[in-house]
Short mmCIF file of C-alpha atoms in Angstrom, two decimals:
data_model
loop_
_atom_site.label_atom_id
_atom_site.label_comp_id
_atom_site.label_asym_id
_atom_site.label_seq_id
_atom_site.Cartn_x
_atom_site.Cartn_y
_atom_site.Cartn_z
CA UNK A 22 0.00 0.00 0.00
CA UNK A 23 1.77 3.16 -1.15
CA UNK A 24 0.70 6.40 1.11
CA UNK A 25 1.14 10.17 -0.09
CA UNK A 26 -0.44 13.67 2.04
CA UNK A 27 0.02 16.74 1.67
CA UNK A 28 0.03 17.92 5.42
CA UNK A 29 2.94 17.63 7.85
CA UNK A 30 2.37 18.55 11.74
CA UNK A 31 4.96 17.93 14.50
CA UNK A 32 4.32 16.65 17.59
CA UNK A 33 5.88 13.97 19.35
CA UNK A 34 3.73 10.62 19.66
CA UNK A 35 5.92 8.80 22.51
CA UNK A 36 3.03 9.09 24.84
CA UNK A 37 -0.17 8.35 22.45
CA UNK A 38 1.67 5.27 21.63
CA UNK A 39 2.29 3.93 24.94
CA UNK A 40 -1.34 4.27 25.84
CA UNK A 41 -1.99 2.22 23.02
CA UNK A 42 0.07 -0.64 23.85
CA UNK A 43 -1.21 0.00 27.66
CA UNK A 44 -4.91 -0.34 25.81
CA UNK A 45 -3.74 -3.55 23.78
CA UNK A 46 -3.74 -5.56 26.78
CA UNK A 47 -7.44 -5.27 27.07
CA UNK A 48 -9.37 -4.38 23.73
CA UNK A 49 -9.07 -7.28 21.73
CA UNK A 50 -9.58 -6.29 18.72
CA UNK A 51 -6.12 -5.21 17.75
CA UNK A 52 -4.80 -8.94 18.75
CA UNK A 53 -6.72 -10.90 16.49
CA UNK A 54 -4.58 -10.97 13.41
CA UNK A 55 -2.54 -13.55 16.18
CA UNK A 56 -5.17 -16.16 16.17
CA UNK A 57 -5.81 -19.82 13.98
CA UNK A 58 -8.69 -19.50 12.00
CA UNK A 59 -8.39 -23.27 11.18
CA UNK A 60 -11.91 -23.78 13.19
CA UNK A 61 -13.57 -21.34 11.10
CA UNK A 62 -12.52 -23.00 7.73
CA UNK A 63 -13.13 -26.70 8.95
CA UNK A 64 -16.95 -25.78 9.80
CA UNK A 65 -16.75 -23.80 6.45
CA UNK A 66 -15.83 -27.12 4.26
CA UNK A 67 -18.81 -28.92 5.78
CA UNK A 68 -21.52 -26.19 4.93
CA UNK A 69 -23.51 -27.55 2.07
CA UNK A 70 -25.83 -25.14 1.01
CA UNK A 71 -25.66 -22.25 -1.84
CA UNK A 72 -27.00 -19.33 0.02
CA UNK A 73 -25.51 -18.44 2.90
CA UNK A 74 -27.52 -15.50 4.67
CA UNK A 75 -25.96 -12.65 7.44
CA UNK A 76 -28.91 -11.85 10.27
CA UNK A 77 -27.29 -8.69 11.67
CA UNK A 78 -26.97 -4.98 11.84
CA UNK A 79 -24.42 -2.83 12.51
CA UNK A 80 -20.77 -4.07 13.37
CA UNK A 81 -22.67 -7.52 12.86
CA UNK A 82 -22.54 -7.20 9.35
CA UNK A 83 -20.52 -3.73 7.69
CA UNK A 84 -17.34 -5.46 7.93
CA UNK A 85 -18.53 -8.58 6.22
CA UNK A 86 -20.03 -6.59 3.18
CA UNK A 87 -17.17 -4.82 2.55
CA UNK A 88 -14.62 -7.43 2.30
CA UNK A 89 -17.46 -9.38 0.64
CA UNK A 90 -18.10 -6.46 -1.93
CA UNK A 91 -14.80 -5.66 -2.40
CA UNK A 92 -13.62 -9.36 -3.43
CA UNK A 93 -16.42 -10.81 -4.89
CA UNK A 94 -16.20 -9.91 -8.66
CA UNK A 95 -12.45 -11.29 -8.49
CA UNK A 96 -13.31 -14.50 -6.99
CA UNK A 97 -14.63 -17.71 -8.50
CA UNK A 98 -17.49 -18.07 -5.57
CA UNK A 99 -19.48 -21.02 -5.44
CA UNK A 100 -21.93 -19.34 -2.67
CA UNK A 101 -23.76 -16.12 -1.89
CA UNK A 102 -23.92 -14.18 0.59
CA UNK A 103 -26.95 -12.09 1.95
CA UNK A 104 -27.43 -9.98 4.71
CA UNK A 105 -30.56 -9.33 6.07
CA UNK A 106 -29.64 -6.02 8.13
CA UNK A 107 -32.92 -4.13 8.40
CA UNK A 108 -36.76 -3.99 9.82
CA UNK A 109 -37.70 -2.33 6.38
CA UNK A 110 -40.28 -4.66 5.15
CA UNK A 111 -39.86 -4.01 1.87
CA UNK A 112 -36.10 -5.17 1.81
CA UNK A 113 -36.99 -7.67 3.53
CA UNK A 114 -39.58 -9.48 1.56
CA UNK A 115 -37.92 -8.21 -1.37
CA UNK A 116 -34.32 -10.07 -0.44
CA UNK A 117 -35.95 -13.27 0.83
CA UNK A 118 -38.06 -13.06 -2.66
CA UNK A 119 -34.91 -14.17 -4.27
CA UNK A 120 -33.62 -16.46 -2.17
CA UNK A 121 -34.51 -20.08 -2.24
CA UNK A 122 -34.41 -20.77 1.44
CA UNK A 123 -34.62 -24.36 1.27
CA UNK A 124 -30.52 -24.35 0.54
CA UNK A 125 -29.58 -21.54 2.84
CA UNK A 126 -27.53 -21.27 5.93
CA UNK A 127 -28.51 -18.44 8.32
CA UNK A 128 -25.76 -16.82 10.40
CA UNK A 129 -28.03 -14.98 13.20
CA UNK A 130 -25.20 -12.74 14.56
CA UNK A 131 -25.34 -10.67 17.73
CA UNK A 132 -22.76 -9.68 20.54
CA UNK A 133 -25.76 -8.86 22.94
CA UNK A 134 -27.58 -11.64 21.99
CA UNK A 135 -30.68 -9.86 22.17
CA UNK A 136 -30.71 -6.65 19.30
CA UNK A 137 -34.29 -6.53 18.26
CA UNK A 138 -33.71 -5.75 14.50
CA UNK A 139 -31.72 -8.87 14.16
CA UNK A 140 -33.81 -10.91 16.45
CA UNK A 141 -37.13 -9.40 14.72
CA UNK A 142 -35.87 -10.82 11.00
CA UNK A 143 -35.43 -14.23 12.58
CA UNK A 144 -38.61 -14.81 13.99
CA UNK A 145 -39.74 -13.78 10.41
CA UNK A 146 -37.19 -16.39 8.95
CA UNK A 147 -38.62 -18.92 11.05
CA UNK A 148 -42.23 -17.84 10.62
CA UNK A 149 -41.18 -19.24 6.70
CA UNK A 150 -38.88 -22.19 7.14
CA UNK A 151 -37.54 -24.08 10.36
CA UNK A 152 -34.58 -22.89 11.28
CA UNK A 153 -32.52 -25.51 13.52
CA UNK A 154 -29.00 -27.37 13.55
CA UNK A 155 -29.29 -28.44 10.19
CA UNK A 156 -29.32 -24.44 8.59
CA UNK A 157 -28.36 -22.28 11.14
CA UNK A 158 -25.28 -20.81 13.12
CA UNK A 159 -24.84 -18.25 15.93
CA UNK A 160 -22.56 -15.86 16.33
CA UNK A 161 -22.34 -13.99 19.42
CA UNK A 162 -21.28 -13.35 22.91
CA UNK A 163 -20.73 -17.24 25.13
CA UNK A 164 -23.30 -16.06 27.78
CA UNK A 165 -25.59 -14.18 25.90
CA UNK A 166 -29.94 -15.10 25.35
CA UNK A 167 -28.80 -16.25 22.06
CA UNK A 168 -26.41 -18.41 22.86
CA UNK A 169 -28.62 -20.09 25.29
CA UNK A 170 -30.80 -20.57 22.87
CA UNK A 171 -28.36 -22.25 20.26
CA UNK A 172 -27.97 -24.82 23.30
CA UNK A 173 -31.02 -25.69 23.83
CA UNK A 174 -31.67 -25.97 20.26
CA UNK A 175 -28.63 -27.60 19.54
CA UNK A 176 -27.57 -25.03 17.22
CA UNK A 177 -23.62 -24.95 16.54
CA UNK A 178 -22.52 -21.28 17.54
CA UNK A 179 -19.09 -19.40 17.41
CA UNK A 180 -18.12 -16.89 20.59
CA UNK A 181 -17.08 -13.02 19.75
CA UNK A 182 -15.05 -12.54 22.37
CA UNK A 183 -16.71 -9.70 25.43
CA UNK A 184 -13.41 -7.64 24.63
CA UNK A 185 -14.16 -6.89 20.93
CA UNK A 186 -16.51 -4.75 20.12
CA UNK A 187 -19.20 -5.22 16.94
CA UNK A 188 -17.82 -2.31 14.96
CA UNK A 189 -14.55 -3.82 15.57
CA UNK A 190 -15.34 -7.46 15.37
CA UNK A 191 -14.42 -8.06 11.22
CA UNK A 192 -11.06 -9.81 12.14
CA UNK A 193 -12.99 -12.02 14.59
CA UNK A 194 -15.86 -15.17 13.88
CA UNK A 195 -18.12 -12.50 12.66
CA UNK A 196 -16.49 -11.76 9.75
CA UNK A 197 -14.26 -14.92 9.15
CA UNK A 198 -16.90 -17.43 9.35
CA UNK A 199 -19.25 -16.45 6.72
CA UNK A 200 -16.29 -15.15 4.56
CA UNK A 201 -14.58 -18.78 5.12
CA UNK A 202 -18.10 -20.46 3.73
CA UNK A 203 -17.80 -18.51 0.46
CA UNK A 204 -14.54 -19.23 -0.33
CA UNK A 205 -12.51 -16.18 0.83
CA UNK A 206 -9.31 -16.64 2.19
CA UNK A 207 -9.19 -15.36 5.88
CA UNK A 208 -5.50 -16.64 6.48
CA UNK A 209 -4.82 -13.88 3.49
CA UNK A 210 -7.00 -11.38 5.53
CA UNK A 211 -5.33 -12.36 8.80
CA UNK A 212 -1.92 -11.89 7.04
CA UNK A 213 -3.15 -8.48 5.71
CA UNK A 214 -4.12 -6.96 9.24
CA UNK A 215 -1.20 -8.50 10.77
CA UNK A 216 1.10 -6.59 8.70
CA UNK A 217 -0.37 -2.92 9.64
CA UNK A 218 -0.66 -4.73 13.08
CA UNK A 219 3.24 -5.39 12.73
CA UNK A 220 3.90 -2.18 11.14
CA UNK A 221 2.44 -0.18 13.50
CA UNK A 222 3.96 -1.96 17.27
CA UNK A 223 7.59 -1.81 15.56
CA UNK A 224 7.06 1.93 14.36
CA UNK A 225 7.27 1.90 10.86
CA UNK A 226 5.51 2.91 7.97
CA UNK A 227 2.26 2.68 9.09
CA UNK A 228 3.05 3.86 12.65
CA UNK A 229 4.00 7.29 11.12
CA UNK A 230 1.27 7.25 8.49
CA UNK A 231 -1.19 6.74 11.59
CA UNK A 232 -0.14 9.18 13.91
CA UNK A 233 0.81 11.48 11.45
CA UNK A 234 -2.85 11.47 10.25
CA UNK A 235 -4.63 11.00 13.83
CA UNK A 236 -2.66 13.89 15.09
CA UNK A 237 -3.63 16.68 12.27
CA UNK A 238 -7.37 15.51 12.73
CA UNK A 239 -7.29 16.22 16.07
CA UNK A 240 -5.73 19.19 16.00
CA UNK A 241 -7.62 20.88 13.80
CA UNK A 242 -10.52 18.92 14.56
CA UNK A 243 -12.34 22.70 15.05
CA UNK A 244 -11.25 24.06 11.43
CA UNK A 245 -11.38 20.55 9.30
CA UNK A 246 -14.18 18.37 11.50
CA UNK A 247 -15.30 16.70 8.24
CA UNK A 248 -13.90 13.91 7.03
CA UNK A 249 -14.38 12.99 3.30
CA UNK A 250 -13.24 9.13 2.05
CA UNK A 251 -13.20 10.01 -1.58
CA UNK A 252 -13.10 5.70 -2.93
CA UNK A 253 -12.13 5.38 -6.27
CA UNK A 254 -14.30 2.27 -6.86
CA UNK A 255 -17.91 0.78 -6.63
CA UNK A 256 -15.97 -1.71 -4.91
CA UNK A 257 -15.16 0.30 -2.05
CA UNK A 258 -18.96 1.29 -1.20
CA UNK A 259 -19.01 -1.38 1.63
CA UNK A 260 -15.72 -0.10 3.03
CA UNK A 261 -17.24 3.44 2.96
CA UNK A 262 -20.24 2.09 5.22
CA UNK A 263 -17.87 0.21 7.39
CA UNK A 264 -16.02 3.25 7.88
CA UNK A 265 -18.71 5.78 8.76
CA UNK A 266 -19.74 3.57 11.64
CA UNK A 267 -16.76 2.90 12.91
CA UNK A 268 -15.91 6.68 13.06
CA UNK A 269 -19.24 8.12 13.61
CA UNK A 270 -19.55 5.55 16.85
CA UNK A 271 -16.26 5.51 17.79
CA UNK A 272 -15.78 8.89 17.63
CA UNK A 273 -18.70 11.28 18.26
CA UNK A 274 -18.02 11.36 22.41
CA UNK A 275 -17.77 13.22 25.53
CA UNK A 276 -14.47 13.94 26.92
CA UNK A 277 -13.03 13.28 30.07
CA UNK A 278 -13.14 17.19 30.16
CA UNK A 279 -17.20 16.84 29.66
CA UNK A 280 -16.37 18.40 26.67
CA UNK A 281 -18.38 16.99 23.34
CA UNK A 282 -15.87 15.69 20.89
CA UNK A 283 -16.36 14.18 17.33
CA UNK A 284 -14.94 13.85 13.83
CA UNK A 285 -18.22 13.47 10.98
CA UNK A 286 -16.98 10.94 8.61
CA UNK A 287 -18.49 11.46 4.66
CA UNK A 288 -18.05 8.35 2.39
CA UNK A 289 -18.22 8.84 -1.64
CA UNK A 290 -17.69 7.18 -4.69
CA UNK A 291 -15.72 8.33 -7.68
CA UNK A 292 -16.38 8.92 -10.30
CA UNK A 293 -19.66 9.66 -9.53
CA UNK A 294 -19.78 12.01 -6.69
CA UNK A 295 -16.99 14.09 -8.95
CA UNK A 296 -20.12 15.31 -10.66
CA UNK A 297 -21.81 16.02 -7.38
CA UNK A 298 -20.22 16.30 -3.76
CA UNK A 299 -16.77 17.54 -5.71
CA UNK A 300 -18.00 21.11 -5.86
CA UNK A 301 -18.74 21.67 -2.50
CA UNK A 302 -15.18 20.52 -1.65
CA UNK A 303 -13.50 22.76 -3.73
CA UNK A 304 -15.60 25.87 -3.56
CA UNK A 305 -17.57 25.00 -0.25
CA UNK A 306 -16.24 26.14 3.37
CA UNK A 307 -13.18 24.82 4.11
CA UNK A 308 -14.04 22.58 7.02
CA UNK A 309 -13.20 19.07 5.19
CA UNK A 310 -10.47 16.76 4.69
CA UNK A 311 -10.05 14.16 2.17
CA UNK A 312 -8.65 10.94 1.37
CA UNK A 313 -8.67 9.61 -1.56
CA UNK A 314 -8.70 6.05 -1.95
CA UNK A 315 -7.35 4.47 -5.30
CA UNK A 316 -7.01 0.89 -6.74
CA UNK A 317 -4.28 0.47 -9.14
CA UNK A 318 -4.87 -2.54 -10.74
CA UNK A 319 -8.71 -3.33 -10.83
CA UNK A 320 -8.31 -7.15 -12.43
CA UNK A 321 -10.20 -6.14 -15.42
CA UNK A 322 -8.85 -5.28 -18.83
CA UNK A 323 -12.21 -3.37 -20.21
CA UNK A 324 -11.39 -1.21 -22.88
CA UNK A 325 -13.09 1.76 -24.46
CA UNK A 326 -14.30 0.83 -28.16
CA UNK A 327 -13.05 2.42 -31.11
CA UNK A 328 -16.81 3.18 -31.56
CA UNK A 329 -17.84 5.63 -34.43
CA UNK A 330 -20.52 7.97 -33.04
CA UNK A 331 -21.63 10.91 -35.46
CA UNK A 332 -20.96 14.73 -33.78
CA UNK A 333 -18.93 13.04 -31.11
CA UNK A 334 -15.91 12.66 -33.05
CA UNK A 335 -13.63 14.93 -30.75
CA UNK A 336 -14.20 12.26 -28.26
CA UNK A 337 -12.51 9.75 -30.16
CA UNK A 338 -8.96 10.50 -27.89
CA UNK A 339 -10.59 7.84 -25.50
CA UNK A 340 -10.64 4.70 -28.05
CA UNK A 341 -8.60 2.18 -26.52
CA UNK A 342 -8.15 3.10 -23.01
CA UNK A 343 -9.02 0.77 -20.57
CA UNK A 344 -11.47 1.76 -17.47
CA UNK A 345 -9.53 1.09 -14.98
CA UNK A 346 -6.89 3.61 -16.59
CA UNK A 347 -9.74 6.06 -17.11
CA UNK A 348 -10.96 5.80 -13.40
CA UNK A 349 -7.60 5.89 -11.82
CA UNK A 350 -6.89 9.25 -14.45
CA UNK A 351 -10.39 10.94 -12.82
CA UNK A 352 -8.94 10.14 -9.61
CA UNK A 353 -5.62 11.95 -10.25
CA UNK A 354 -7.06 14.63 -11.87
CA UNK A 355 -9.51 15.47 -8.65
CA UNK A 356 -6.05 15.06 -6.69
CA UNK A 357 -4.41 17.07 -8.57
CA UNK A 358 -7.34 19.86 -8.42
CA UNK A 359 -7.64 19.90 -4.54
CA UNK A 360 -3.76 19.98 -3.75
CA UNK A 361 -3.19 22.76 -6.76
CA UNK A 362 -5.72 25.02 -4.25
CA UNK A 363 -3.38 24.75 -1.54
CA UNK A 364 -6.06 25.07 1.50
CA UNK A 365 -7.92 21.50 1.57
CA UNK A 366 -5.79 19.00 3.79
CA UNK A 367 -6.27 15.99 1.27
CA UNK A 368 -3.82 12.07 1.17
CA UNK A 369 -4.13 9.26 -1.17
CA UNK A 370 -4.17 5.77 0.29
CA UNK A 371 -3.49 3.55 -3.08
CA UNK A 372 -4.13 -0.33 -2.95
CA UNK A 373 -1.98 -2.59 -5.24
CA UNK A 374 -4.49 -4.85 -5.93
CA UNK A 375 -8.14 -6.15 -5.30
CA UNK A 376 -7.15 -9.08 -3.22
CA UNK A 377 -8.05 -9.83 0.75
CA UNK A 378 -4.66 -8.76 1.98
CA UNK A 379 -5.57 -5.51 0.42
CA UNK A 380 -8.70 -4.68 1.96
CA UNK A 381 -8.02 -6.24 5.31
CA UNK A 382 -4.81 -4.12 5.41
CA UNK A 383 -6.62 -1.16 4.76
CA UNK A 384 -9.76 -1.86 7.12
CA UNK A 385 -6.94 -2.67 10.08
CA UNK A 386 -5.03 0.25 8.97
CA UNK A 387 -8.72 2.55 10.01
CA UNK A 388 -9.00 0.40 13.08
CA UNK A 389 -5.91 1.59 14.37
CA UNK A 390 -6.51 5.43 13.12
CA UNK A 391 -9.81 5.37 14.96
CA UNK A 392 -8.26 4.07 18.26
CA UNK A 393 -5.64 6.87 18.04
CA UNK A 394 -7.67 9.84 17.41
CA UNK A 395 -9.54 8.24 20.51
CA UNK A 396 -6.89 8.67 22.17
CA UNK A 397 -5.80 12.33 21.28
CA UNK A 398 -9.76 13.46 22.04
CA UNK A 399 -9.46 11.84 25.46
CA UNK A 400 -12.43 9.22 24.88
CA UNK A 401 -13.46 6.23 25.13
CA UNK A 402 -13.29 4.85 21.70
CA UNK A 403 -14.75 1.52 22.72
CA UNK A 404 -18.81 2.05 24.34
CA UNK A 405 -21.65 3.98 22.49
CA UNK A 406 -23.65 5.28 25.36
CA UNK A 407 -25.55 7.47 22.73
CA UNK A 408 -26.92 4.47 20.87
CA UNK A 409 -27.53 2.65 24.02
CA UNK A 410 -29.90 5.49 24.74
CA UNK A 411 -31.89 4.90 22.18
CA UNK A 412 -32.43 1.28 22.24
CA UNK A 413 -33.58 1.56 25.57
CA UNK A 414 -36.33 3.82 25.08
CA UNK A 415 -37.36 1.26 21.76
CA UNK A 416 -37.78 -1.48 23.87
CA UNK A 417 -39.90 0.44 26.60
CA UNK A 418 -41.47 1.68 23.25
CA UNK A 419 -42.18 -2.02 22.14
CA UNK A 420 -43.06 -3.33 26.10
CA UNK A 421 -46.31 -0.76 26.33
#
């Protein structure tokens, strides 16, 4: 992954990082690039069915779909994968519509074991087909309602362990189970997160690149609190999801100072938000930073057709190119445009190629970034107490 920016602050990061390895000890998420996913892929060879379907919402799920969408038109898949993610009925019946359930496996996951979107889409699963040993798994927290209810049913279930949280949880069962039954290599996304993990603990590239970046963020968190990911490729849309979670929740907290902090993450598409949220980037207020995203080699050798098309002959410059060159050239070009103004704080993360290393790299790379700026803010990177609010009141809501 090659890394370029176009701002430079100075501070010294001794301290940051040794709360970081102080926090390592107890937030699991940044150790699981260590572990054997060998469990994972055995259960994965013995799944049978075609369809393999995600119950979930939320960390239960983002991580999933972006690795998922980010591989799958490079990979030879002999199963899909579904996630059923919200109480909208209409993508509900709509999904299930095209889904022959009688050769599905559903993955109910939930850390709490009781979320009512994901449990409320189950009972509708099972209002429609039985759902025991034979076609389910659960995913979610070893003492949870769920997982007594996997035992009693003698449902096979996975454990997410009580240190990881769901917006955090990609690298654990979560993500590496249903990713495993598809055909995805998680040893090659393991291997991909453990080399930012490496990178980062023996302060080297991606140590620098991370602090680097945390530290300008938080420091002019009051000029630049917007934070645009700019992803050169459809591909990326998942990560883009994944990512404004992971901020948004991670990051939108009070401080130890009772102070409300937060950084509002943005996720876009080129090309086509060029032709849309562009503009108010380059001639809006200046209270946004960007990174682009790029993928240099897209695994696709689509070329623009030496086409005759009457009246559009001064177009004919773009016979022969491929797209990937073309999107990669729009990407440069809206680079080139924001850095040539010399007032929009804007870096370029570039991935080699669309492979799992890639994307895991890149999602572990955020993980860390997002623990870092937690720790610059003075947070707690690791609850949601604002969402918690909320589901509370829902459920007193739903009791009357």
């Amino acid at each position: 992954m090659k890394y370029q920016h176009n701002f430079n602050p100075t501070i010294s990061d001794e301290d940051i990082f040794e709360e970081i390895v102080i926090e390592k000890e107890d937030i699991g998420y940044y150790n699981l690039v260590h572990q054997d996913g060998s469990v994972f892929k055995k259960y994965a060879e013995g799944v049978k069915q075609k369809n393999i379907v995600v119950i979930g919402i939320g960390g239960s799920t983002l991580g999933t779909y972006a690795i998922y969408k980010f591989l799958k038109y490079s990979k030879n898949l002999s199963k899909k994968l579904y996630f059923l993610e919200t109480t909208d009925p209409i993508d509900i019946k709509s999904k299930l519509e095209n889904i022959e359930l009688d050769d599905t496996l559903f993955i109910v996951i939930s850390k709490s074991g009781t979320t009512i979107e994901t449990i409320s889409i189950f009972k509708y699963i099972n209002s429609l087909i039985k759902c025991d040993k034979n076609n389910t798994l659960v995913i979610t927290e070893s003492d949870s309602k769920l997982s007594e209810y996997a035992k009693a049913n003698e449902i096979m279930s996975f454990n997410i362990p009580k240190n990881v949280g769901g917006r955090f949880s990609v690298f654990s069962a979560v993500g590496l189970v249903p990713l495993a039954i598809v055909g995805i290599d998680i040893d090659q996304l393991l291997s991909g997160a453990k080399e930012m993990h490496d990178s980062f603990f023996s302060k080297t590239q991606t140590y620098e690149r991370v602090l680097k970046k945390a530290r300008f963020f938080v420091e002019y968190k009051n000029s630049f609190n917007i934070n645009v990911v700019f992803s050169y490729s459809s591909r990326l849309e998942g990560f883009n999801k994944w990512y404004i979670q992971l901020w948004g929740e991670s990051l939108g907290k009070i401080d130890i100072n009772s102070t409300r902090q937060g950084l509002t993450p943005i996720g876009i598409i080129g090309p086509i938000d060029q032709h849309s949220f562009l503009q108010l980037i380059v001639e809006g207020r200046r209270d946004k930073t960007v990174t682009v995203i790029k993928v240099e080699d897209f695994d696709s050798n689509l070329v623009i057709p030496s086409v005759r098309l009457e009246g559009l002959e001064e177009l004919d410059y773009i016979d022969g190119i491929e797209f990937s060159s073309l999107i990669n050239e729009q990407a440069d070009a809206t680079i080139e445009s924001i850095n040539n103004l010399n007032d929009i704080p804007c870096d370029v993360i570039s991935i080699d190629s669309v492979n799992e290393k890639s994307i895991a790299a890149l999602m572990y790379e955020y993980e860390l970034l997002t623990s870092v700026c937690a720790k610059f803010m003075y947070i707690n990177a690791y609850d949601q107490p604002g969402v918690e609010a909320g589901k509370i009141i829902l459920k007193q809501k739903l009791k009357k």
